Amino acid sequence: MNPTAAASKSTLPPIKRGIPAAIQYAGTGLALAAVWWIAYSLLAPVAHWLTYRAFGLKADTRLANAVEFFVFEVPKVLLLLVLVVFAVGIVRSYFTPERTRAILAGKRESVGNVLAALLGVVTPFCSCSAVPLFIGFVTAGVPLGVTFSFLISAPMVNEIALVLLFGLFGWKVAALYLGTGLFIAIGAGWTIGRLKMERHVEAWVYAAKTGPNSLGDERLDFAARVAAGREAVRDIVGRVWLYVVLGIAVGAGIHGFVPTNAMAAIMGKGAWWSVPLSVLIGVPMYSNAAGIIPIVQALLGKGAALGTVLAFMMSVIGLSLPEMIILRKVLKPRLIAVFVGVVAGGILIVGYLFNAIL
Amino acid sequence: MMKKLQILGTGCAKCQKLAAVTEDAAKAICLSYAIEKVTEIDRIVAFGVMSTPALVVDGQIKVAGKVPSFEDMKQLLA
């Protein structure tokens, strides 16, 4: 979100003397971090206690497995979400679409694609403003392929996906997702640039009269950035917590009641057609990372192959029908088709690659 | 003097929220104002904003891509 005059005039008391304020922040931060850490380390014992003592479920029954999974994963994922969304909220206060555009304008294509994909991760982005952003980039001289690298990476590689992957699968899968997501954004954007699709952008885009942005660069003090982090937690966690709970509930059901290896035949490594099928199913599906990842995790536990699962997840999060409809205002159908095709192709490669090497 | 308030946005939930906060804050500080919702994408772009919703006061962009709190909005309009 953009820094504004309002944010710098936040209701927090102004920092007058640098050192005491800094100490105050560090102290509060440390205290909160300690509380967070204690809560996090108590998750497993509390979940165990709740399942077997409080609810009195019998050990090793399907219901007990499902319930323990649920009461462990829900608070864990929510704790991780709060921490990361807060941190990302602070990081994002340093990046605005305007600043990103200024960095990307006039960059050479290959370097530009890499930068755009990286900036896509940290620049605040909402698919509802994809159109003004697209026009803002293109009319400021950001090459079309570079703009696409940004538009692909921004929704696909987001902090919520990374938190959930880290929480449910561990850091290796989260790192793989980050790496391959960036790879697809860079590769697909570069390909679109090579295809010289400029004439498939609606003509009015290039003719659009864009005014200078009078919002300008505002310097925020640290208090305002912390406030931005808090605001991000309120906004994002407030929006996705229900999906997390529902996703984990479905995941818990799969975890407890679907027999192990049930998914091996359909989503396992042996089935070559499972990767394209996952992508085909995933593209029209529209969910956020918060809802889909807990389900995906449960599938993985039942014998689905990691590559197939990654491909499914990326096509659900990265390519969405509503965004295509919004982008239709600025892109001709052919370019939309190429966009979907190139990104889906990249996802297929990733899926096969991981099934082959892991 | 009457202030001209324009809400830029294509009608997403956040745009409605920004419009509501703006009007509430304007009323709370007894501002004399005229409010307009700008929903056409070419007009939005002409202001030079890249993230919606945005608030323009007398032709000046004041907020882009977020919904300020009621308190912040009062200061911003004052």
PDB file of N, CA, C and O in Angstrom, chain A residues 88-133:
ATOM      1  N   VAL A  88       6.340  -8.563   6.160  1.00  0.00           N
ATOM      2  CA  VAL A  88       6.201  -8.181   4.757  1.00  0.00           C
ATOM      3  C   VAL A  88       5.534  -6.805   4.638  1.00  0.00           C
ATOM      4  O   VAL A  88       5.887  -6.008   3.766  1.00  0.00           O
ATOM      5  N   GLY A  89       4.584  -6.518   5.544  1.00  0.00           N
ATOM      6  CA  GLY A  89       3.938  -5.207   5.542  1.00  0.00           C
ATOM      7  C   GLY A  89       4.962  -4.091   5.732  1.00  0.00           C
ATOM      8  O   GLY A  89       4.889  -3.044   5.085  1.00  0.00           O
ATOM      9  N   ILE A  90       5.929  -4.327   6.615  1.00  0.00           N
ATOM     10  CA  ILE A  90       6.984  -3.333   6.823  1.00  0.00           C
ATOM     11  C   ILE A  90       7.876  -3.237   5.586  1.00  0.00           C
ATOM     12  O   ILE A  90       8.155  -2.143   5.090  1.00  0.00           O
ATOM     13  N   VAL A  91       8.276  -4.387   5.041  1.00  0.00           N
ATOM     14  CA  VAL A  91       9.127  -4.387   3.843  1.00  0.00           C
ATOM     15  C   VAL A  91       8.422  -3.652   2.699  1.00  0.00           C
ATOM     16  O   VAL A  91       9.017  -2.840   1.989  1.00  0.00           O
ATOM     17  N   ARG A  92       7.120  -3.921   2.539  1.00  0.00           N
ATOM     18  CA  ARG A  92       6.385  -3.333   1.419  1.00  0.00           C
ATOM     19  C   ARG A  92       6.242  -1.831   1.526  1.00  0.00           C
ATOM     20  O   ARG A  92       5.991  -1.164   0.531  1.00  0.00           O
ATOM     21  N   SER A  93       6.355  -1.304   2.763  1.00  0.00           N
ATOM     22  CA  SER A  93       6.231   0.149   2.878  1.00  0.00           C
ATOM     23  C   SER A  93       7.419   0.838   2.204  1.00  0.00           C
ATOM     24  O   SER A  93       7.402   2.028   1.968  1.00  0.00           O
ATOM     25  N   TYR A  94       8.469   0.076   1.895  1.00  0.00           N
ATOM     26  CA  TYR A  94       9.605   0.655   1.179  1.00  0.00           C
ATOM     27  C   TYR A  94       9.420   0.590  -0.337  1.00  0.00           C
ATOM     28  O   TYR A  94      10.164   1.201  -1.077  1.00  0.00           O
ATOM     29  N   PHE A  95       8.459  -0.224  -0.785  1.00  0.00           N
ATOM     30  CA  PHE A  95       8.256  -0.386  -2.222  1.00  0.00           C
ATOM     31  C   PHE A  95       6.857   0.080  -2.602  1.00  0.00           C
ATOM     32  O   PHE A  95       5.885  -0.323  -1.985  1.00  0.00           O
ATOM     33  N   THR A  96       6.756   0.917  -3.597  1.00  0.00           N
ATOM     34  CA  THR A  96       5.451   1.303  -4.101  1.00  0.00           C
ATOM     35  C   THR A  96       5.455   1.005  -5.599  1.00  0.00           C
ATOM     36  O   THR A  96       6.526   0.909  -6.200  1.00  0.00           O
ATOM     37  N   PRO A  97       4.269   0.869  -6.200  1.00  0.00           N
ATOM     38  CA  PRO A  97       4.249   0.641  -7.652  1.00  0.00           C
ATOM     39  C   PRO A  97       4.999   1.737  -8.402  1.00  0.00           C
ATOM     40  O   PRO A  97       5.662   1.457  -9.403  1.00  0.00           O
ATOM     41  N   GLU A  98       4.915   2.974  -7.888  1.00  0.00           N
ATOM     42  CA  GLU A  98       5.582   4.089  -8.567  1.00  0.00           C
ATOM     43  C   GLU A  98       7.097   3.898  -8.566  1.00  0.00           C
ATOM     44  O   GLU A  98       7.780   4.121  -9.555  1.00  0.00           O
ATOM     45  N   ARG A  99       7.619   3.481  -7.414  1.00  0.00           N
ATOM     46  CA  ARG A  99       9.062   3.305  -7.300  1.00  0.00           C
ATOM     47  C   ARG A  99       9.519   2.139  -8.179  1.00  0.00           C
ATOM     48  O   ARG A  99      10.550   2.211  -8.839  1.00  0.00           O
ATOM     49  N   THR A 100       8.726   1.063  -8.168  1.00  0.00           N
ATOM     50  CA  THR A 100       9.057  -0.106  -8.987  1.00  0.00           C
ATOM     51  C   THR A 100       9.069   0.273 -10.463  1.00  0.00           C
ATOM     52  O   THR A 100       9.963  -0.115 -11.210  1.00  0.00           O
ATOM     53  N   ARG A 101       8.089   1.072 -10.854  1.00  0.00           N
ATOM     54  CA  ARG A 101       8.028   1.491 -12.253  1.00  0.00           C
ATOM     55  C   ARG A 101       9.258   2.310 -12.627  1.00  0.00           C
ATOM     56  O   ARG A 101       9.838   2.126 -13.694  1.00  0.00           O
ATOM     57  N   ALA A 102       9.664   3.194 -11.718  1.00  0.00           N
ATOM     58  CA  ALA A 102      10.825   4.026 -11.999  1.00  0.00           C
ATOM     59  C   ALA A 102      12.076   3.164 -12.167  1.00  0.00           C
ATOM     60  O   ALA A 102      12.949   3.462 -12.986  1.00  0.00           O
ATOM     61  N   ILE A 103      12.167   2.078 -11.385  1.00  0.00           N
ATOM     62  CA  ILE A 103      13.331   1.189 -11.501  1.00  0.00           C
ATOM     63  C   ILE A 103      13.299   0.457 -12.839  1.00  0.00           C
ATOM     64  O   ILE A 103      14.318   0.267 -13.500  1.00  0.00           O
ATOM     65  N   LEU A 104      12.089   0.045 -13.263  1.00  0.00           N
ATOM     66  CA  LEU A 104      11.974  -0.816 -14.442  1.00  0.00           C
ATOM     67  C   LEU A 104      11.964  -0.049 -15.758  1.00  0.00           C
ATOM     68  O   LEU A 104      12.324  -0.607 -16.801  1.00  0.00           O
ATOM     69  N   ALA A 105      11.551   1.219 -15.722  1.00  0.00           N
ATOM     70  CA  ALA A 105      11.415   1.978 -16.960  1.00  0.00           C
ATOM     71  C   ALA A 105      12.766   2.046 -17.666  1.00  0.00           C
ATOM     72  O   ALA A 105      13.778   2.399 -17.068  1.00  0.00           O
ATOM     73  N   GLY A 106      12.764   1.674 -18.949  1.00  0.00           N
ATOM     74  CA  GLY A 106      13.957   1.794 -19.755  1.00  0.00           C
ATOM     75  C   GLY A 106      15.017   0.741 -19.479  1.00  0.00           C
ATOM     76  O   GLY A 106      16.121   0.817 -20.001  1.00  0.00           O
ATOM     77  N   LYS A 107      14.705  -0.267 -18.634  1.00  0.00           N
ATOM     78  CA  LYS A 107      15.672  -1.351 -18.405  1.00  0.00           C
ATOM     79  C   LYS A 107      15.714  -2.268 -19.628  1.00  0.00           C
ATOM     80  O   LYS A 107      14.718  -2.460 -20.303  1.00  0.00           O
ATOM     81  N   ARG A 108      16.900  -2.836 -19.905  1.00  0.00           N
ATOM     82  CA  ARG A 108      17.005  -3.814 -20.993  1.00  0.00           C
ATOM     83  C   ARG A 108      16.188  -5.045 -20.634  1.00  0.00           C
ATOM     84  O   ARG A 108      15.975  -5.323 -19.466  1.00  0.00           O
ATOM     85  N   GLU A 109      15.799  -5.787 -21.680  1.00  0.00           N
ATOM     86  CA  GLU A 109      14.826  -6.848 -21.423  1.00  0.00           C
ATOM     87  C   GLU A 109      15.258  -7.916 -20.426  1.00  0.00           C
ATOM     88  O   GLU A 109      14.598  -8.137 -19.435  1.00  0.00           O
ATOM     89  N   SER A 110      16.390  -8.580 -20.675  1.00  0.00           N
ATOM     90  CA  SER A 110      16.733  -9.698 -19.792  1.00  0.00           C
ATOM     91  C   SER A 110      16.894  -9.259 -18.337  1.00  0.00           C
ATOM     92  O   SER A 110      16.307  -9.843 -17.426  1.00  0.00           O
ATOM     93  N   VAL A 111      17.675  -8.205 -18.118  1.00  0.00           N
ATOM     94  CA  VAL A 111      17.865  -7.681 -16.759  1.00  0.00           C
ATOM     95  C   VAL A 111      16.520  -7.239 -16.194  1.00  0.00           C
ATOM     96  O   VAL A 111      16.188  -7.493 -15.039  1.00  0.00           O
ATOM     97  N   GLY A 112      15.735  -6.595 -17.060  1.00  0.00           N
ATOM     98  CA  GLY A 112      14.422  -6.101 -16.653  1.00  0.00           C
ATOM     99  C   GLY A 112      13.504  -7.222 -16.205  1.00  0.00           C
ATOM    100  O   GLY A 112      12.809  -7.090 -15.201  1.00  0.00           O
ATOM    101  N   ASN A 113      13.525  -8.359 -16.908  1.00  0.00           N
ATOM    102  CA  ASN A 113      12.661  -9.483 -16.527  1.00  0.00           C
ATOM    103  C   ASN A 113      13.005  -9.994 -15.137  1.00  0.00           C
ATOM    104  O   ASN A 113      12.116 -10.263 -14.332  1.00  0.00           O
ATOM    105  N   VAL A 114      14.311 -10.111 -14.866  1.00  0.00           N
ATOM    106  CA  VAL A 114      14.743 -10.614 -13.559  1.00  0.00           C
ATOM    107  C   VAL A 114      14.324  -9.633 -12.455  1.00  0.00           C
ATOM    108  O   VAL A 114      13.712 -10.028 -11.445  1.00  0.00           O
ATOM    109  N   LEU A 115      14.614  -8.346 -12.683  1.00  0.00           N
ATOM    110  CA  LEU A 115      14.255  -7.328 -11.692  1.00  0.00           C
ATOM    111  C   LEU A 115      12.744  -7.284 -11.458  1.00  0.00           C
ATOM    112  O   LEU A 115      12.276  -7.197 -10.323  1.00  0.00           O
ATOM    113  N   ALA A 116      11.979  -7.358 -12.571  1.00  0.00           N
ATOM    114  CA  ALA A 116      10.521  -7.264 -12.466  1.00  0.00           C
ATOM    115  C   ALA A 116       9.967  -8.422 -11.654  1.00  0.00           C
ATOM    116  O   ALA A 116       9.081  -8.238 -10.807  1.00  0.00           O
ATOM    117  N   ALA A 117      10.506  -9.630 -11.890  1.00  0.00           N
ATOM    118  CA  ALA A 117      10.019 -10.793 -11.148  1.00  0.00           C
ATOM    119  C   ALA A 117      10.325 -10.631  -9.658  1.00  0.00           C
ATOM    120  O   ALA A 117       9.484 -10.910  -8.799  1.00  0.00           O
ATOM    121  N   LEU A 118      11.534 -10.147  -9.341  1.00  0.00           N
ATOM    122  CA  LEU A 118      11.912  -9.959  -7.936  1.00  0.00           C
ATOM    123  C   LEU A 118      11.056  -8.877  -7.285  1.00  0.00           C
ATOM    124  O   LEU A 118      10.555  -9.041  -6.166  1.00  0.00           O
ATOM    125  N   LEU A 119      10.872  -7.756  -8.005  1.00  0.00           N
ATOM    126  CA  LEU A 119      10.074  -6.665  -7.447  1.00  0.00           C
ATOM    127  C   LEU A 119       8.612  -7.069  -7.302  1.00  0.00           C
ATOM    128  O   LEU A 119       7.908  -6.578  -6.418  1.00  0.00           O
ATOM    129  N   GLY A 120       8.174  -7.998  -8.149  1.00  0.00           N
ATOM    130  CA  GLY A 120       6.806  -8.498  -8.051  1.00  0.00           C
ATOM    131  C   GLY A 120       6.532  -9.128  -6.695  1.00  0.00           C
ATOM    132  O   GLY A 120       5.403  -9.122  -6.209  1.00  0.00           O
ATOM    133  N   VAL A 121       7.572  -9.681  -6.073  1.00  0.00           N
ATOM    134  CA  VAL A 121       7.390 -10.328  -4.781  1.00  0.00           C
ATOM    135  C   VAL A 121       7.164  -9.290  -3.672  1.00  0.00           C
ATOM    136  O   VAL A 121       6.354  -9.509  -2.776  1.00  0.00           O
ATOM    137  N   VAL A 122       7.876  -8.167  -3.746  1.00  0.00           N
ATOM    138  CA  VAL A 122       7.831  -7.219  -2.629  1.00  0.00           C
ATOM    139  C   VAL A 122       6.948  -6.001  -2.843  1.00  0.00           C
ATOM    140  O   VAL A 122       6.647  -5.280  -1.894  1.00  0.00           O
ATOM    141  N   THR A 123       6.539  -5.746  -4.103  1.00  0.00           N
ATOM    142  CA  THR A 123       5.690  -4.581  -4.341  1.00  0.00           C
ATOM    143  C   THR A 123       4.239  -4.922  -4.014  1.00  0.00           C
ATOM    144  O   THR A 123       3.758  -5.971  -4.423  1.00  0.00           O
ATOM    145  N   PRO A 124       3.554  -4.055  -3.267  1.00  0.00           N
ATOM    146  CA  PRO A 124       2.153  -4.335  -2.983  1.00  0.00           C
ATOM    147  C   PRO A 124       1.354  -4.420  -4.278  1.00  0.00           C
ATOM    148  O   PRO A 124       1.508  -3.580  -5.152  1.00  0.00           O
ATOM    149  N   PHE A 125       0.545  -5.440  -4.400  1.00  0.00           N
ATOM    150  CA  PHE A 125      -0.194  -5.647  -5.636  1.00  0.00           C
ATOM    151  C   PHE A 125      -1.537  -6.281  -5.328  1.00  0.00           C
ATOM    152  O   PHE A 125      -1.642  -7.176  -4.501  1.00  0.00           O
ATOM    153  N   CYS A 126      -2.566  -5.766  -5.986  1.00  0.00           N
ATOM    154  CA  CYS A 126      -3.882  -6.366  -5.850  1.00  0.00           C
ATOM    155  C   CYS A 126      -4.393  -6.542  -7.261  1.00  0.00           C
ATOM    156  O   CYS A 126      -4.264  -5.646  -8.077  1.00  0.00           O
ATOM    157  N   SER A 127      -4.942  -7.729  -7.570  1.00  0.00           N
ATOM    158  CA  SER A 127      -5.317  -7.968  -8.966  1.00  0.00           C
ATOM    159  C   SER A 127      -6.403  -6.999  -9.414  1.00  0.00           C
ATOM    160  O   SER A 127      -6.591  -6.785 -10.594  1.00  0.00           O
ATOM    161  N   CYS A 128      -7.090  -6.353  -8.434  1.00  0.00           N
ATOM    162  CA  CYS A 128      -8.117  -5.390  -8.843  1.00  0.00           C
ATOM    163  C   CYS A 128      -7.498  -4.150  -9.472  1.00  0.00           C
ATOM    164  O   CYS A 128      -8.146  -3.439 -10.221  1.00  0.00           O
ATOM    165  N   SER A 129      -6.211  -3.838  -9.170  1.00  0.00           N
ATOM    166  CA  SER A 129      -5.611  -2.694  -9.861  1.00  0.00           C
ATOM    167  C   SER A 129      -4.595  -3.142 -10.904  1.00  0.00           C
ATOM    168  O   SER A 129      -3.670  -2.397 -11.227  1.00  0.00           O
ATOM    169  N   ALA A 130      -4.782  -4.348 -11.438  1.00  0.00           N
ATOM    170  CA  ALA A 130      -3.866  -4.843 -12.476  1.00  0.00           C
ATOM    171  C   ALA A 130      -3.893  -3.956 -13.718  1.00  0.00           C
ATOM    172  O   ALA A 130      -2.860  -3.723 -14.336  1.00  0.00           O
ATOM    173  N   VAL A 131      -5.092  -3.427 -14.059  1.00  0.00           N
ATOM    174  CA  VAL A 131      -5.202  -2.631 -15.280  1.00  0.00           C
ATOM    175  C   VAL A 131      -4.491  -1.277 -15.176  1.00  0.00           C
ATOM    176  O   VAL A 131      -3.637  -0.969 -16.000  1.00  0.00           O
ATOM    177  N   PRO A 132      -4.791  -0.459 -14.143  1.00  0.00           N
ATOM    178  CA  PRO A 132      -4.039   0.793 -14.043  1.00  0.00           C
ATOM    179  C   PRO A 132      -2.537   0.558 -13.919  1.00  0.00           C
ATOM    180  O   PRO A 132      -1.735   1.332 -14.473  1.00  0.00           O
ATOM    181  N   LEU A 133      -2.144  -0.507 -13.247  1.00  0.00           N
ATOM    182  CA  LEU A 133      -0.725  -0.796 -13.114  1.00  0.00           C
ATOM    183  C   LEU A 133      -0.113  -1.139 -14.467  1.00  0.00           C
ATOM    184  O   LEU A 133       0.950  -0.634 -14.830  1.00  0.00           O
TER     185      LEU A 133
END
